[in-house]
XYZ file of C-alpha atoms in Angstrom:
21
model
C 1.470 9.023 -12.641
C -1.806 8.191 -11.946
C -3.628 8.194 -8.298
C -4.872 4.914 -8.280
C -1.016 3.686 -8.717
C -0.535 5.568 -5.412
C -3.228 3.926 -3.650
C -2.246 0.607 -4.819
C 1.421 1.144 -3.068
C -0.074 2.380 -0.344
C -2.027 -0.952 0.333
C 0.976 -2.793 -0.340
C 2.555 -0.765 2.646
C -0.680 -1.139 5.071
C -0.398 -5.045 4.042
C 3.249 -5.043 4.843
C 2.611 -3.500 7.979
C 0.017 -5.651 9.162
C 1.412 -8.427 8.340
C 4.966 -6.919 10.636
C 2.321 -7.030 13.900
């Protein structure tokens, strides 16, 4: 697995949450 797919979920999850506010 690389790192950058990491980063890429974990942008999906700081979108999600933002979007949750």
């Amino acid at each position: 697995m690389s790192t950058a797919d990491q980063d890429l979920a974990r942008q999906l999850d700081v979108l999600r949450a933002d979007g949750r506010e």
